[in-house]
mmCIF file of C-alpha atoms in Angstrom:
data_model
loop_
_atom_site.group_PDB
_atom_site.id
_atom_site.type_symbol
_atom_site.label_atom_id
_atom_site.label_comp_id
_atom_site.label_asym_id
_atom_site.label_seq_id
_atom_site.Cartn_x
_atom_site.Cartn_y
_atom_site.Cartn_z
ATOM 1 C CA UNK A 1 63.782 126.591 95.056
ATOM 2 C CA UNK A 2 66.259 124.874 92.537
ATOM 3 C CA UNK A 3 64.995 121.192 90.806
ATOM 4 C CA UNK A 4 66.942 118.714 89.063
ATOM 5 C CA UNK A 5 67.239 120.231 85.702
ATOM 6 C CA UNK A 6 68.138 123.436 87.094
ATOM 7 C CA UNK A 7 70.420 121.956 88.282
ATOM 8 C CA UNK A 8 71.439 120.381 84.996
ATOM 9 C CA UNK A 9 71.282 123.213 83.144
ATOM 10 C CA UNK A 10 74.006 124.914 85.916
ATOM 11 C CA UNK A 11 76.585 122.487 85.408
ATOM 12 C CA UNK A 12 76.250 122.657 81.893
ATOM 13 C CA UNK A 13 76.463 125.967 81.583
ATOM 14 C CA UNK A 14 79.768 125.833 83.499
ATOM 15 C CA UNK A 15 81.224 123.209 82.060
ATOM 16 C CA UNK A 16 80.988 124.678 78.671
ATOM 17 C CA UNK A 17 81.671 128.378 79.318
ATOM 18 C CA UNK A 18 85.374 129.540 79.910
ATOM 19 C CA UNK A 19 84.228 132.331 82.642
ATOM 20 C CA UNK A 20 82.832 131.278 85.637
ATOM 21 C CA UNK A 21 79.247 131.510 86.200
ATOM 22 C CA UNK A 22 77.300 133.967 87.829
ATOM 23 C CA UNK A 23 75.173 132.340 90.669
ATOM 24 C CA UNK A 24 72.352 132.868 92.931
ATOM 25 C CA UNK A 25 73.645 134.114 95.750
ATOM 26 C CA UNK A 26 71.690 131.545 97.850
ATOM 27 C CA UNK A 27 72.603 128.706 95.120
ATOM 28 C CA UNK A 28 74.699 126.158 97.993
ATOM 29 C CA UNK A 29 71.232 126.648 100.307
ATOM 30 C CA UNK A 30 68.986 125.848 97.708
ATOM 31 C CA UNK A 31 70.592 123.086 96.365
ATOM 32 C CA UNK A 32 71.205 121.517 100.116
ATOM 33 C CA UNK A 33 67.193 122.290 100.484
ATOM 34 C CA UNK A 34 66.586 120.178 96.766
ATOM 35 C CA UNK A 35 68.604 117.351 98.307
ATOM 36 C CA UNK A 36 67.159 117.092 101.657
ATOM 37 C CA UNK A 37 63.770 117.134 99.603
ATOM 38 C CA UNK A 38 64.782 114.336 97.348
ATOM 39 C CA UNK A 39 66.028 112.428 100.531
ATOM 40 C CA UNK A 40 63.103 112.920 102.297
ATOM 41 C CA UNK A 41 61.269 111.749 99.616
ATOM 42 C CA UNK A 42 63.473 108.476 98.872
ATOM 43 C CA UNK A 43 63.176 107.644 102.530
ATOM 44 C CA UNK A 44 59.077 108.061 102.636
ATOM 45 C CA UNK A 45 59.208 105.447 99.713
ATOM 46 C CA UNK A 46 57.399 102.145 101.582
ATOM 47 C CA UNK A 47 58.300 99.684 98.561
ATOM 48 C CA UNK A 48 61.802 99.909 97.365
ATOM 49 C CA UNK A 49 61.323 98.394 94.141
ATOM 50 C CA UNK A 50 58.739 100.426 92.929
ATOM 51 C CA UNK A 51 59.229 102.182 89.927
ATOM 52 C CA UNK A 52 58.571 105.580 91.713
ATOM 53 C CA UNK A 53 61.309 104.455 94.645
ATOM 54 C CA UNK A 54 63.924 103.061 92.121
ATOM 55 C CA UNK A 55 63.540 106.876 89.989
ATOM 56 C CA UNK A 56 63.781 109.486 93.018
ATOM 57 C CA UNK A 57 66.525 107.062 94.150
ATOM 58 C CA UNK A 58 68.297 107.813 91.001
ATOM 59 C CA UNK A 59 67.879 111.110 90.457
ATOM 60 C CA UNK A 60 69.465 111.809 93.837
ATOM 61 C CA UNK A 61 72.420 110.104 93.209
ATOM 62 C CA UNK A 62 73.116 112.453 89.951
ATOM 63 C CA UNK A 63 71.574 115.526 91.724
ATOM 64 C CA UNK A 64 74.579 114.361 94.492
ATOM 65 C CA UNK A 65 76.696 113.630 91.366
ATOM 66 C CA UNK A 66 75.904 116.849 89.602
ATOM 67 C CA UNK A 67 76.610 119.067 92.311
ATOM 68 C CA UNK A 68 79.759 117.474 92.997
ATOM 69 C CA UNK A 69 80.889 118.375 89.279
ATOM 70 C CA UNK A 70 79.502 121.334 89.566
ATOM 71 C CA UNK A 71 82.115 122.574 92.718
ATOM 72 C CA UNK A 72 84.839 120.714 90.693
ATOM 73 C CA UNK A 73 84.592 122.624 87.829
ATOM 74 C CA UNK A 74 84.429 125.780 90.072
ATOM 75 C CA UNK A 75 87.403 124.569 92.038
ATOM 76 C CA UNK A 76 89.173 124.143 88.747
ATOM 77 C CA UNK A 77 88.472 127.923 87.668
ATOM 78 C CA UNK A 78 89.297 128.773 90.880
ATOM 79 C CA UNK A 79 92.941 127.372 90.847
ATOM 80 C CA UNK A 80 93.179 129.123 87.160
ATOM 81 C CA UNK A 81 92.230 132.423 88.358
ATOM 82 C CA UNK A 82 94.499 132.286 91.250
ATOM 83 C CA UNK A 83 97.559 131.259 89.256
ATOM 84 C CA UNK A 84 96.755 134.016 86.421
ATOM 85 C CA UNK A 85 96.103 136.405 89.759
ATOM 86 C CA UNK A 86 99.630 135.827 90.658
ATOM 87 C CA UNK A 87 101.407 135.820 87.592
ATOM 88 C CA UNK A 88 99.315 139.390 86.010
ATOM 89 C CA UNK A 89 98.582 141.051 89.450
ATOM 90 C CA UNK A 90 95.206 141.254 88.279
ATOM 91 C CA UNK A 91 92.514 139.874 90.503
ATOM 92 C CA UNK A 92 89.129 141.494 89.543
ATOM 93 C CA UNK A 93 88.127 139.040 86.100
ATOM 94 C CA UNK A 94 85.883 136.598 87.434
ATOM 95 C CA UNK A 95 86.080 137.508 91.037
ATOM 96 C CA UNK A 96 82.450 138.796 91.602
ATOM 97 C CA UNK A 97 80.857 135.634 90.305
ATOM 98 C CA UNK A 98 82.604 133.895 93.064
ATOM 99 C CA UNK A 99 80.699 132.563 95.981
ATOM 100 C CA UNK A 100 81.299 134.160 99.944
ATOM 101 C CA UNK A 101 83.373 130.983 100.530
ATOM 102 C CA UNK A 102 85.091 130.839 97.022
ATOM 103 C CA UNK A 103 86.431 134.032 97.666
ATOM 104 C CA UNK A 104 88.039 133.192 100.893
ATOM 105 C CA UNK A 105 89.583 130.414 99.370
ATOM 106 C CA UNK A 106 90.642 132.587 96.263
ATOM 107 C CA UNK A 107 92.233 135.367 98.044
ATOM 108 C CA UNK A 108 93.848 132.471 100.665
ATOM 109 C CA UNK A 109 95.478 131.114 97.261
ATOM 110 C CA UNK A 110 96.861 133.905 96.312
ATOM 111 C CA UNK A 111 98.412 134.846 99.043
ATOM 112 C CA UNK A 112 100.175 131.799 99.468
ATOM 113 C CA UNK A 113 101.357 131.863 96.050
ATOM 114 C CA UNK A 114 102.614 135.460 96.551
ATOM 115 C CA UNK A 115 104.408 134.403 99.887
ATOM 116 C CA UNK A 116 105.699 131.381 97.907
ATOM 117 C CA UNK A 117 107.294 133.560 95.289
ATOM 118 C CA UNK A 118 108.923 136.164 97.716
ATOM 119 C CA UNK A 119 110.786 133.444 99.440
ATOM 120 C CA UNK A 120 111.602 131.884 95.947
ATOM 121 C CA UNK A 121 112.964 135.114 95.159
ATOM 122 C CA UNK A 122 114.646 135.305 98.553
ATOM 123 C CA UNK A 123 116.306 132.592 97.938
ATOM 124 C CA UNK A 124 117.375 133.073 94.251
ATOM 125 C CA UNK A 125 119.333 136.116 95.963
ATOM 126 C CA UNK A 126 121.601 134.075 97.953
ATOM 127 C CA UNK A 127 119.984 134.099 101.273
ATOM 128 C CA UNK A 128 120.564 130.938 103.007
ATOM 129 C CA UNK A 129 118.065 130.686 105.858
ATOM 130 C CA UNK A 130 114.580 130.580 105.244
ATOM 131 C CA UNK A 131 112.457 133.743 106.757
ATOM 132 C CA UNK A 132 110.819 132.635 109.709
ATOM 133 C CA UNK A 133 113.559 130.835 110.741
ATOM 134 C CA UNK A 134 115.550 132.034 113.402
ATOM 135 C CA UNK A 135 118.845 130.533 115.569
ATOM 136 C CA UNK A 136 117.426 129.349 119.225
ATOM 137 C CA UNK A 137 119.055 128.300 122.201
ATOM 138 C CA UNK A 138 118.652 125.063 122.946
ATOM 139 C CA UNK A 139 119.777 123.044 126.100
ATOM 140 C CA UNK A 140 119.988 119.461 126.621
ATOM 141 C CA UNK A 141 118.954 117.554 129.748
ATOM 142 C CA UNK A 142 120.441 114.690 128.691
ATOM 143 C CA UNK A 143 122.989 113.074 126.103
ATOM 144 C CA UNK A 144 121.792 113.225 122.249
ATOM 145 C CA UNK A 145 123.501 111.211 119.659
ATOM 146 C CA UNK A 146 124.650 113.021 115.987
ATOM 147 C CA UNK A 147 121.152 113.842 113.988
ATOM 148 C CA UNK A 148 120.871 115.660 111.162
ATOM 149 C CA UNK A 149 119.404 119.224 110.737
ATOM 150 C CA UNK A 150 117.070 120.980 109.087
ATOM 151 C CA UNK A 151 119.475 121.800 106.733
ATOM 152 C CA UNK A 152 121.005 118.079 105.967
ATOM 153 C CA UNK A 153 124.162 118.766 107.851
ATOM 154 C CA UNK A 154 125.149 116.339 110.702
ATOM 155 C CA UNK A 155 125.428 118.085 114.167
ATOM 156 C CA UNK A 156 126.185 116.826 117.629
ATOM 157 C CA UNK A 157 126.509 114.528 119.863
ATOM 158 C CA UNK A 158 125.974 116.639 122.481
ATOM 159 C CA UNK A 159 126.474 115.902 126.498
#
């Protein structure tokens, strides 16, 4: 099981290494395990203002705190690597110290960012309508008033 300075020494090593960091493979588990621990423990505390109480009280919050840094950082690489995915076409630095869920998110990024730059470059060409988009038949059942379109033009009114 992971403790506090574990813990500590995780974020630390991630916040001051470029690459991200190999871990555990059953890191998010342990450190949801640590936390239930410490709130278990926070909650069994009969006198609040004990020393004891006020200290496990504490060290939750930055275990809480720490572990939120810890995903930031990781979320931070995680944007970098996609955008350097994208621009190189190569995918494979970093990507096996990535988490089962990191991935998902990683390869989701870049293939929104590779969509995003086809229909950039679909539009750079000249091509006016958006993929995806296609004319449909629409009938009224009743009177509509000018609106605008997708497109900003005015269109209508229609009877």
């Amino acid at each position: 099981m992971i403790g506090y300075n574990d813990l500590y020494e995780t974020v630390r090593k991630e916040k001051y290494n470029e690459v991200l960091q190999q871990l555990p493979k059953n890191f998010i588990e342990d450190v949801s395990e640590f936390l239930k621990t410490q709130r278990e423990g926070t909650a069994n505390e009969s006198d609040f203002f004990a020393d004891s109480a006020v200290k496990s009280k504490k060290q939750l919050e930055n275990s809480i705190s720490l572990f939120r840094e810890l995903m930031r950082l990781r979320k931070k690489k995680i944007l970098n690597l996609t955008f350097i995915a994208t621009e190189t076409g190569i995918m494979k630095r970093d990507y096996e110290n990535l988490l089962p869920f990191e991935k998902e998110a990683f390869d989701s990024l870049v293939r929104t960012f590779e969509s995003s730059d086809k229909e950039l470059t679909r539009m750079m060409s000249g091509k006016r309508e958006p993929q995806g988009l296609k004319s449909k038949m629409i009938i009224f059942n009743q009177s509509v008033e000018q609106f605008v379109d997708m497109y900003g033009n005015l269109t209508g009114p229609y009877a």
